[in-house]
PDB file of C-alpha atoms and ligand atoms in Angstrom:
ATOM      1  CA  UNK A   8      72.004 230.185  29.335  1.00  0.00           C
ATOM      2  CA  UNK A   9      72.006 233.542  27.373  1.00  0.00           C
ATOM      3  CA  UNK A  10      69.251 236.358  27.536  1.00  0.00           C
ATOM      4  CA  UNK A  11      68.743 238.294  24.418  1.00  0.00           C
ATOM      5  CA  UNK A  12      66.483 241.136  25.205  1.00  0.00           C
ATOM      6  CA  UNK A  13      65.333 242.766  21.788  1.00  0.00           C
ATOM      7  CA  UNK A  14      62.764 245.937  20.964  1.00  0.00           C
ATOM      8  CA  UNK A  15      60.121 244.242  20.544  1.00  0.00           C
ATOM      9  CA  UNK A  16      58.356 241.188  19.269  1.00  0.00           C
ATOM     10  CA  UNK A  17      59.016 241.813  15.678  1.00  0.00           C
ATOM     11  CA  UNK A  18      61.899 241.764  16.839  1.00  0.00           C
ATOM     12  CA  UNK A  19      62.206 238.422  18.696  1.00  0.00           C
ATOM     13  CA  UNK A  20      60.401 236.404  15.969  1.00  0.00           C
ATOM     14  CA  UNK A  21      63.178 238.183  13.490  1.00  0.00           C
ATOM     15  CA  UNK A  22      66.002 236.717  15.991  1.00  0.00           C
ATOM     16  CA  UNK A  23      64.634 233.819  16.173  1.00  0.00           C
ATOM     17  CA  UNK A  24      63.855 232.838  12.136  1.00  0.00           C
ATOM     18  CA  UNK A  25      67.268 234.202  11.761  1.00  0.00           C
ATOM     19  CA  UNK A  26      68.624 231.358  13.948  1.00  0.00           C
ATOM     20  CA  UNK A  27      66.876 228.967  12.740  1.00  0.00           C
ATOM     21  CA  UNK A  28      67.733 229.428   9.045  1.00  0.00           C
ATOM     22  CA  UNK A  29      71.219 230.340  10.062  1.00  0.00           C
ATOM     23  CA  UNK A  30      71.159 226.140  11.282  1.00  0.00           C
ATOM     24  CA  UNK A  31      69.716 225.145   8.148  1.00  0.00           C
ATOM     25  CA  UNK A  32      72.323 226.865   5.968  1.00  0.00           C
ATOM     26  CA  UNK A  33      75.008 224.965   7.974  1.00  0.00           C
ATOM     27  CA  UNK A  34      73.041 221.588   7.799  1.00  0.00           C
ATOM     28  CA  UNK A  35      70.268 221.107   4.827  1.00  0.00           C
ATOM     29  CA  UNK A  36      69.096 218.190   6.453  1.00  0.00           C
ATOM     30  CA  UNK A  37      68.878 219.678   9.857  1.00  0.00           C
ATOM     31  CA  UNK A  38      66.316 218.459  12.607  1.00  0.00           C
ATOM     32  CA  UNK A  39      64.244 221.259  14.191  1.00  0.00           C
ATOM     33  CA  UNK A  40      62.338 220.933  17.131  1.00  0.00           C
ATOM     34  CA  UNK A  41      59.287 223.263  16.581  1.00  0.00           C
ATOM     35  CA  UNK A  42      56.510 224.869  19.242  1.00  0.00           C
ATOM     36  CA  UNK A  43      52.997 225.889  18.931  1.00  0.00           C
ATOM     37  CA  UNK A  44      51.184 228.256  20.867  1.00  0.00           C
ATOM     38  CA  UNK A  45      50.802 232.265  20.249  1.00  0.00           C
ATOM     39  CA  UNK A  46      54.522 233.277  21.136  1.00  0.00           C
ATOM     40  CA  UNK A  47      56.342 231.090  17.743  1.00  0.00           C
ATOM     41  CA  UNK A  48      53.743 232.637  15.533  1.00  0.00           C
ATOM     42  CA  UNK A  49      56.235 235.870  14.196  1.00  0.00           C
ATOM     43  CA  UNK A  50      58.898 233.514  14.121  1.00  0.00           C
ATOM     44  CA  UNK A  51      56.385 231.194  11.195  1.00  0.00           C
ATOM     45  CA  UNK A  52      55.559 234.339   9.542  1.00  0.00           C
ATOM     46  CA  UNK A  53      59.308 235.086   9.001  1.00  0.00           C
ATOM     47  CA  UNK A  54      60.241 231.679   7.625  1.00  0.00           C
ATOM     48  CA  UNK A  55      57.614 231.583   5.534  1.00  0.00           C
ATOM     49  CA  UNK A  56      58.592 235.102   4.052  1.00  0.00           C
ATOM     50  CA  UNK A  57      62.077 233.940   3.837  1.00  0.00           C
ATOM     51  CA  UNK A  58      60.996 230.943   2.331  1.00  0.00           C
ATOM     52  CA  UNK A  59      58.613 232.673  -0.389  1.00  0.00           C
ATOM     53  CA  UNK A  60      61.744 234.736  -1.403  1.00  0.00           C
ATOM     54  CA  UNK A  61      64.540 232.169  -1.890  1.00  0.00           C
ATOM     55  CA  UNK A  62      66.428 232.645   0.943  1.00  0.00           C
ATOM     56  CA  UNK A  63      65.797 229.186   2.693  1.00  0.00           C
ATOM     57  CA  UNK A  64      64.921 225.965   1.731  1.00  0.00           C
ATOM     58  CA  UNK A  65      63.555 223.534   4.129  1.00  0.00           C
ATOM     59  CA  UNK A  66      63.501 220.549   0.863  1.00  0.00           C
ATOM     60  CA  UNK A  67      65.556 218.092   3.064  1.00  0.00           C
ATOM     61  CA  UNK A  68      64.810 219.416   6.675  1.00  0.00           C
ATOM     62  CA  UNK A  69      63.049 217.350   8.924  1.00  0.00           C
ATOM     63  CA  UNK A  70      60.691 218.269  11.726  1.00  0.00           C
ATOM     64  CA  UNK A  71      59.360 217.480  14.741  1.00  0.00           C
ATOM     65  CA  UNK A  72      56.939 218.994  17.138  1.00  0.00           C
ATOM     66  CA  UNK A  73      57.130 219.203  20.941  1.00  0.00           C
ATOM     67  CA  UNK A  74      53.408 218.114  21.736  1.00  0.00           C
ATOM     68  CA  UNK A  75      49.864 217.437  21.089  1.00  0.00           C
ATOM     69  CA  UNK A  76      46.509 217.855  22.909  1.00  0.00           C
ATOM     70  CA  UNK A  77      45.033 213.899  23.211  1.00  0.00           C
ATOM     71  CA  UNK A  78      41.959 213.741  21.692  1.00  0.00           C
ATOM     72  CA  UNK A  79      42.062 216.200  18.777  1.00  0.00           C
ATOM     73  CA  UNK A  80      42.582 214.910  15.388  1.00  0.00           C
ATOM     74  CA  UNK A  81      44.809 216.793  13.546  1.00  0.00           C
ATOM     75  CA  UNK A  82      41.691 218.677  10.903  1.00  0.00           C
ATOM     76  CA  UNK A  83      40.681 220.214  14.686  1.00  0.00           C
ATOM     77  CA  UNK A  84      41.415 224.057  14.807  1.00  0.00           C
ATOM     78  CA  UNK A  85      42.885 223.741  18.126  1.00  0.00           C
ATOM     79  CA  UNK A  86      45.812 220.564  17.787  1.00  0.00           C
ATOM     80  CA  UNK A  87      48.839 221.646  17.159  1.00  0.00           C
ATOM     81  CA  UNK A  88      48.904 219.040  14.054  1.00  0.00           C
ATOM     82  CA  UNK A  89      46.310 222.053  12.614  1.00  0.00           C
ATOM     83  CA  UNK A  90      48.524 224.734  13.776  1.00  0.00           C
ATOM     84  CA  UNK A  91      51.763 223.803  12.447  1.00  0.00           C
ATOM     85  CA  UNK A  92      49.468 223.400   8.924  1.00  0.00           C
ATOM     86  CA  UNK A  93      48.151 226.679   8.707  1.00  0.00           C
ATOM     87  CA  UNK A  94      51.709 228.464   9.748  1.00  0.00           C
ATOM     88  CA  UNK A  95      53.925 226.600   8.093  1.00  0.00           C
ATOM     89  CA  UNK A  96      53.674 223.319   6.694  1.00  0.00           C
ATOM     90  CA  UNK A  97      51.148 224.195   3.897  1.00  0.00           C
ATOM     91  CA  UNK A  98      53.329 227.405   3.341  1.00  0.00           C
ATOM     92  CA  UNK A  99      57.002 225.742   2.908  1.00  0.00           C
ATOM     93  CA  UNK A 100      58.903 222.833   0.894  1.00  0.00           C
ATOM     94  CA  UNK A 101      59.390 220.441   3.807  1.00  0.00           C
ATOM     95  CA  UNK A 102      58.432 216.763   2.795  1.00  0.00           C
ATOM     96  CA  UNK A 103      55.282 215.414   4.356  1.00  0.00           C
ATOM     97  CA  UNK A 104      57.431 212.613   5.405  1.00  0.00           C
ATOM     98  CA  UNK A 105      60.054 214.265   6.873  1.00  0.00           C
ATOM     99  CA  UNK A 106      57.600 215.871   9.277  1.00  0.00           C
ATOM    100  CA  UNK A 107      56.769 214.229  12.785  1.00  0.00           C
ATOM    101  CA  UNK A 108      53.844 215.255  14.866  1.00  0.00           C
ATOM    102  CA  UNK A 109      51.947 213.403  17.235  1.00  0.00           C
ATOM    103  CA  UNK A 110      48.609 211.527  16.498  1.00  0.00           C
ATOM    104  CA  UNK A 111      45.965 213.067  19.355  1.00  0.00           C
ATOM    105  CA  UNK A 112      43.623 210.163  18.786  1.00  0.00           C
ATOM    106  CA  UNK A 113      46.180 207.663  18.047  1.00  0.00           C
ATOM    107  CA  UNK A 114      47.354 205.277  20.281  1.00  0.00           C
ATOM    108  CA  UNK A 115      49.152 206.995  22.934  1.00  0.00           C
ATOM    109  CA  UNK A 116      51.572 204.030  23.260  1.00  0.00           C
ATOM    110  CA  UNK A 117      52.247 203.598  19.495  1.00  0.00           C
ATOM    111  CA  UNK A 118      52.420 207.648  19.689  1.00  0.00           C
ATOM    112  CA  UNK A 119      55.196 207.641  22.285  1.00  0.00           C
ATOM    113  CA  UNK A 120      57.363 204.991  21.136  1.00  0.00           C
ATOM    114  CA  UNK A 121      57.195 206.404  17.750  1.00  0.00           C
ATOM    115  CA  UNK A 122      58.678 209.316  19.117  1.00  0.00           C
ATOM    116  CA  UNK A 123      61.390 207.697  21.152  1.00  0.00           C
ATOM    117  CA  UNK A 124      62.601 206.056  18.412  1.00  0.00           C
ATOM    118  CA  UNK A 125      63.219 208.865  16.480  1.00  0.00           C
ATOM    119  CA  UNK A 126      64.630 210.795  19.089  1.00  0.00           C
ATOM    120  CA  UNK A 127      67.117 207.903  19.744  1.00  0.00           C
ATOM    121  CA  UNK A 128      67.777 207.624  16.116  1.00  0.00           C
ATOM    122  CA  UNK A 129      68.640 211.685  15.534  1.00  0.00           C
ATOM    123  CA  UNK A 130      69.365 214.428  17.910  1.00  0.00           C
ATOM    124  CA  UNK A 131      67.592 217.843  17.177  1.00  0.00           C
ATOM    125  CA  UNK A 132      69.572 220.409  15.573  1.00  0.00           C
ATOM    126  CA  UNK A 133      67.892 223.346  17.206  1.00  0.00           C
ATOM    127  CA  UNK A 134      64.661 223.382  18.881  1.00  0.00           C
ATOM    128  CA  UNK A 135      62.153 225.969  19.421  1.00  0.00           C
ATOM    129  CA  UNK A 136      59.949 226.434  22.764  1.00  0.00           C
ATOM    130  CA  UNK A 137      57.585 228.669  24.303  1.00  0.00           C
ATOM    131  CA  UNK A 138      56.696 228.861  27.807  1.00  0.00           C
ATOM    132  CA  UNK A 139      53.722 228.276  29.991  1.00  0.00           C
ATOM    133  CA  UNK A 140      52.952 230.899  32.663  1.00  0.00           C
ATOM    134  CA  UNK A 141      53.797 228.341  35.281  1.00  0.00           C
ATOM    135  CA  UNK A 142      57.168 227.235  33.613  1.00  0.00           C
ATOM    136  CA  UNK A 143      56.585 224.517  31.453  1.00  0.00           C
ATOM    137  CA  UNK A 144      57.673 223.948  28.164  1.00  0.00           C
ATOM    138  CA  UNK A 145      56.015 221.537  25.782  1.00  0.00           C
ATOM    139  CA  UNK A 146      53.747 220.222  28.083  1.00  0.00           C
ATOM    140  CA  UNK A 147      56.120 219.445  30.483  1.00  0.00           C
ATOM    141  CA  UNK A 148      54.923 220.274  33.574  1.00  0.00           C
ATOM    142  CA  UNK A 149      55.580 220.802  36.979  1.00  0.00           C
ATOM    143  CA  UNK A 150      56.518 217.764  38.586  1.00  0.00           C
ATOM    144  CA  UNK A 151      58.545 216.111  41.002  1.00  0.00           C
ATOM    145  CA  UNK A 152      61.026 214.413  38.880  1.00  0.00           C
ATOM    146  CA  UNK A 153      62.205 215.836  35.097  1.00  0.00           C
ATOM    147  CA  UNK A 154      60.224 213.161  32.907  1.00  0.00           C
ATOM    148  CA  UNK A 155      62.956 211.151  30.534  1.00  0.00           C
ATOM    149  CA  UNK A 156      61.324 210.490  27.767  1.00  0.00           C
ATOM    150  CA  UNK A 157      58.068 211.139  25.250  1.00  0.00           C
ATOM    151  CA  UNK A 158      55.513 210.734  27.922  1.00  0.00           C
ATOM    152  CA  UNK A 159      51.331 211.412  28.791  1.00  0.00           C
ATOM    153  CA  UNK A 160      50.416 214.196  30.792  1.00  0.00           C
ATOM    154  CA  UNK A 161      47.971 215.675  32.405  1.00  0.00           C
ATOM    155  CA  UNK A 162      47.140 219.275  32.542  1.00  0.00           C
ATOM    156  CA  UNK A 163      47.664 221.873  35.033  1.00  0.00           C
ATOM    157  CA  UNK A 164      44.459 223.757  35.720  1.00  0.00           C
ATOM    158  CA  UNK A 165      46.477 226.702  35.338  1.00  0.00           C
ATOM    159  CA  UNK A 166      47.347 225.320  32.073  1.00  0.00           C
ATOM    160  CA  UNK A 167      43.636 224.559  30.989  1.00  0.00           C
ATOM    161  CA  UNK A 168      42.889 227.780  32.430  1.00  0.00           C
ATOM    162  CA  UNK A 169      45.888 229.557  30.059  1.00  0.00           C
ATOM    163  CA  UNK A 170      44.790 227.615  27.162  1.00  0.00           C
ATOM    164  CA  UNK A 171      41.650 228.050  27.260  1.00  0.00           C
ATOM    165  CA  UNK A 172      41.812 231.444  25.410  1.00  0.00           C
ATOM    166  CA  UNK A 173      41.857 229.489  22.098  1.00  0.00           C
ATOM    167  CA  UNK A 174      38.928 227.047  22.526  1.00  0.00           C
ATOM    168  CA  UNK A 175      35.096 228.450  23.234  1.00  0.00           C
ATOM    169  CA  UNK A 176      34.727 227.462  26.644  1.00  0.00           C
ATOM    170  CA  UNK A 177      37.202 225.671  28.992  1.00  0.00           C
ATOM    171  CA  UNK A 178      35.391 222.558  29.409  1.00  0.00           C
ATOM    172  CA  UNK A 179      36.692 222.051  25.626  1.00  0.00           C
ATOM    173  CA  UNK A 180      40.010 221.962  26.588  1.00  0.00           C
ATOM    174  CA  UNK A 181      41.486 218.557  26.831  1.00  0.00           C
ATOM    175  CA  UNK A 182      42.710 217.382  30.082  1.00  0.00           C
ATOM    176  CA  UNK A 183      45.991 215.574  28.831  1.00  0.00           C
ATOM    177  CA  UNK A 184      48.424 215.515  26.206  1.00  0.00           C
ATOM    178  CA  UNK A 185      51.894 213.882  24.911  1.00  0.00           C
ATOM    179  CA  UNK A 186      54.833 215.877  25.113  1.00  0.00           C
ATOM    180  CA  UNK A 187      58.558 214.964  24.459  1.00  0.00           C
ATOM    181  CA  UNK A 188      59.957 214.909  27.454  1.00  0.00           C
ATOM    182  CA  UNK A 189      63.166 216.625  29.226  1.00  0.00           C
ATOM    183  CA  UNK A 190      65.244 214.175  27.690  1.00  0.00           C
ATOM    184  CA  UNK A 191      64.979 215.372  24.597  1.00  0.00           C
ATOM    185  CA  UNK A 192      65.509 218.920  25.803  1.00  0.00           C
ATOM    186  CA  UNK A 193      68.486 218.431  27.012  1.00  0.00           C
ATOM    187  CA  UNK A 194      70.154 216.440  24.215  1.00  0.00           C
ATOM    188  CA  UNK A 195      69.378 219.466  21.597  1.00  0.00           C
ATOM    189  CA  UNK A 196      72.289 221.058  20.471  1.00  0.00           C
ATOM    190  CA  UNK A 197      70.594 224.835  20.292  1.00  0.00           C
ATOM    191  CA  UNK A 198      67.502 225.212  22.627  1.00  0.00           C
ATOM    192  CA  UNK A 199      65.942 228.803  22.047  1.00  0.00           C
ATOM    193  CA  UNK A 200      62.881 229.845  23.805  1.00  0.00           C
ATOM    194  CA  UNK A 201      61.024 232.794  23.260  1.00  0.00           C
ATOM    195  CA  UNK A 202      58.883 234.660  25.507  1.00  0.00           C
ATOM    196  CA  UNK A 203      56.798 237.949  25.367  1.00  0.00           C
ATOM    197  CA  UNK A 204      53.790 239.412  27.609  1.00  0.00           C
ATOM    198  CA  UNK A 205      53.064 239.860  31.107  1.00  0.00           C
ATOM    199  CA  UNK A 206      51.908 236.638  32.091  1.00  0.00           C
ATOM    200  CA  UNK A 207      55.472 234.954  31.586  1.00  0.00           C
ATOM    201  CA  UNK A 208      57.198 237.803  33.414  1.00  0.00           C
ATOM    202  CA  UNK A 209      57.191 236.160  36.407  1.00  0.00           C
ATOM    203  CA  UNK A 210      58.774 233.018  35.369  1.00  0.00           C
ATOM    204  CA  UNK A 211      61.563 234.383  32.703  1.00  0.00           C
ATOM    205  CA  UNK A 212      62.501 236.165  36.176  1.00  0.00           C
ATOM    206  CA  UNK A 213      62.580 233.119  38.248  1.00  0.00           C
ATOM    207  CA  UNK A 214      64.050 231.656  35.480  1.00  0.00           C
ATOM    208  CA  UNK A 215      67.111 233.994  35.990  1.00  0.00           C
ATOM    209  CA  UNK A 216      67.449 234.721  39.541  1.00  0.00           C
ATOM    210  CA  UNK A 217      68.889 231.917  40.644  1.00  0.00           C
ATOM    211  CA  UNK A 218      70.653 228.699  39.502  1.00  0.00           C
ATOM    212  CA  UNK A 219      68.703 226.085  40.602  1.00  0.00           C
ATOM    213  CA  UNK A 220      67.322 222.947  38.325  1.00  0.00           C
ATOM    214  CA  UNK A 221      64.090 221.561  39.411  1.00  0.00           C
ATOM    215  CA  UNK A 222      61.247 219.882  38.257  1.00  0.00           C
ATOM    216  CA  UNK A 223      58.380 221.833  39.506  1.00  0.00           C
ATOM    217  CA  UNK A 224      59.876 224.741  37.461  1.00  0.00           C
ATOM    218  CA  UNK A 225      60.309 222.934  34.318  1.00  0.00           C
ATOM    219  CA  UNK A 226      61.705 225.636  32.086  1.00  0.00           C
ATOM    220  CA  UNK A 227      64.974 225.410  34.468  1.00  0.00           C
ATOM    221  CA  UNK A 228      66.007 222.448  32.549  1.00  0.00           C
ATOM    222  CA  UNK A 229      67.245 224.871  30.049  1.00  0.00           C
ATOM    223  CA  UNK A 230      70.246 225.741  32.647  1.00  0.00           C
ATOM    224  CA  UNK A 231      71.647 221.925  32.002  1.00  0.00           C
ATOM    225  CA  UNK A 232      71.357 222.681  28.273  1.00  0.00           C
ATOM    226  CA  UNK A 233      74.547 222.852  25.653  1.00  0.00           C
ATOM    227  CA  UNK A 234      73.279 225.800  24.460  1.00  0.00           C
ATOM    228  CA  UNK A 235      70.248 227.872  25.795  1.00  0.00           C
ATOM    229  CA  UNK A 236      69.425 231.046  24.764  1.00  0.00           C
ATOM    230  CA  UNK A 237      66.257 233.002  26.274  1.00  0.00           C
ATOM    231  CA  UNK A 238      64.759 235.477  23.736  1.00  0.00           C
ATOM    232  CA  UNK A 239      62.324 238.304  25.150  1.00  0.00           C
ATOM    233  CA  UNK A 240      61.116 241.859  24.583  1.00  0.00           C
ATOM    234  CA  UNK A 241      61.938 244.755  26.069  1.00  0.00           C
ATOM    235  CA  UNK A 242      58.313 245.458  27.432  1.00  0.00           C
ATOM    236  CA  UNK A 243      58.661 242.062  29.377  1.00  0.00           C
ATOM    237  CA  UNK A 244      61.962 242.377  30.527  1.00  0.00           C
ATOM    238  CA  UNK A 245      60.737 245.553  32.450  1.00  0.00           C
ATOM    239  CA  UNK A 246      58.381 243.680  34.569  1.00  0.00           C
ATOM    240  CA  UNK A 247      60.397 241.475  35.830  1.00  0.00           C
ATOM    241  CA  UNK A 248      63.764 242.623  38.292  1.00  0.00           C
ATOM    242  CA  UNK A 249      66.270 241.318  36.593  1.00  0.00           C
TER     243      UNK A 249
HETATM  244  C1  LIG B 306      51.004 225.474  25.388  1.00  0.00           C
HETATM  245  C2  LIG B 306      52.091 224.669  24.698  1.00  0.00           C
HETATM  246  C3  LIG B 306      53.459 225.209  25.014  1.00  0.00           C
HETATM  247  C4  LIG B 306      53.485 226.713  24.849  1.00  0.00           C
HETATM  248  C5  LIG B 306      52.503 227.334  25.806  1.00  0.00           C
HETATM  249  C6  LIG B 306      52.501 228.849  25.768  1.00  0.00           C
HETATM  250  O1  LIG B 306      50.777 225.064  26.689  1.00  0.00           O
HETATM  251  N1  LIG B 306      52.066 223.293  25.026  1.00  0.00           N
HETATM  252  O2  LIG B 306      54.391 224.586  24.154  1.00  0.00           O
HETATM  253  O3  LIG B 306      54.775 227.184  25.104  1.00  0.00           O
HETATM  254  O4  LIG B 306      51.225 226.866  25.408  1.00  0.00           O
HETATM  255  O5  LIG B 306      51.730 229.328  24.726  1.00  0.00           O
HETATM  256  P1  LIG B 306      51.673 230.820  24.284  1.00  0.00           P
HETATM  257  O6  LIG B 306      52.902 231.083  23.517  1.00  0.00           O
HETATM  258  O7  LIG B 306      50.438 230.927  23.464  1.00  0.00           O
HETATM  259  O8  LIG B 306      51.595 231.623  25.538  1.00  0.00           O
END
């Protein structure tokens, strides 16, 4: 597992476009594993940029997403169907059927084996995460075994309480969701996560302080990866002790 430490967010979100299209160049048909949440949003701006100037093409990329909210359909402001819309999908060239997101109102069942199926079928090229404050990524949280496969879930409270910045109250704030699960993690052959402000301080430094892998600090999967590398600012790095 690497640790980039960079200026500053601009910077990160530069880093991380950058490796992204650098897979894509290698592999036009490349599978990328993509995030939601506030951290990945620089990184969107930059490959949409890049994209509105020629310098990548995402025509035979394919795409899939780490999670969705149950519940939400995917016109909601708040699922991450709506999110990957307004920041990239509606922005870039990638085929509306190469593109693989998870129905919140769908049959969770249908929803999950969908997902295993494809993730048996192809193996992600590089894939993207944040990271919750208490570690997990996707919506993988902490638990006492590392899930296998796509799988439901059901929120933290810390995690309600986190994400509750982007609904109006956090009673609107769904109490479960599907993520892929660590399986899928591990089998990527890049995993990149980015991280910047004070509330993940505390578990990029965890993250790096020792070398244990365990469940109830989900991110640690990354250790067991191929190829991990950690991307974070310079403001963040100084709160933690590393
Ligand atoms: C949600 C998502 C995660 C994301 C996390 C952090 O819980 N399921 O994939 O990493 O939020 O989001 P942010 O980057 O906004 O802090």
């Amino acid at each position: 597992m690497k640790l980039v430490v960079t200026e500053n967010y601009e910077e990160s979100s530069r880093i991380l476009a950058d490796m992204v299209e650098q897979v894509i160049a290698e592999k036009k048909d490349a599978v990328l594993g993509l995030p939601t949440g506030s951290s990945p949003v620089g990184m969107y701006h930059y490959l949409v940029q890049d994209y509105q100037e020629g310098k990548v093409d995402f025509s035979e990329v394919h795409t899939i997403n780490l999670d969705e909210y149950t519940g939400l359909e995917r016109e909601h402001v708040q699922s991450f169907g709506y999110f990957m819309d307004q920041h990239l999908f509606s922005k870039v060239n990638v085929p509306a059927e190469n593109i693989m997101l998870i129905d919140g109102t769908g049959s969770a069942a249908e929803q999950i084996d969908r997902y295993d199926r494809f993730l048996d079928d192809n193996t992600i090229d590089i894939l993207v995460v944040g990271i919750g404050n208490n570690g997990h990524i996707g919506f993988n949280e902490p638990d006492t075994v590392f899930h296998a496969q796509t799988h439901l879930t059901e929120l933290e409270p810390e995690t309600i309480k986190a994400n509750a910045r982007f609904f109006e109250k956090e009673s609107d704030v769904p109490r479960s969701a599907i993520t892929m699960g660590m399986s899928a993690i591990l089998k990527a052959r890049k995993v990149v996560l980015i991280a910047t402000g004070e509330a993940k301080a505390g578990a990029i430094e965890r993250l790096f302080m020792d070398d244990t892998i365990d469940p109830m600090f989900p991110c640690s999967i990354l250790k067991g990866c191929k190829d991990a590398v950690v991307v974070v600012d310079r403001d963040l790095y100084g709160r933690t002790k590393l």
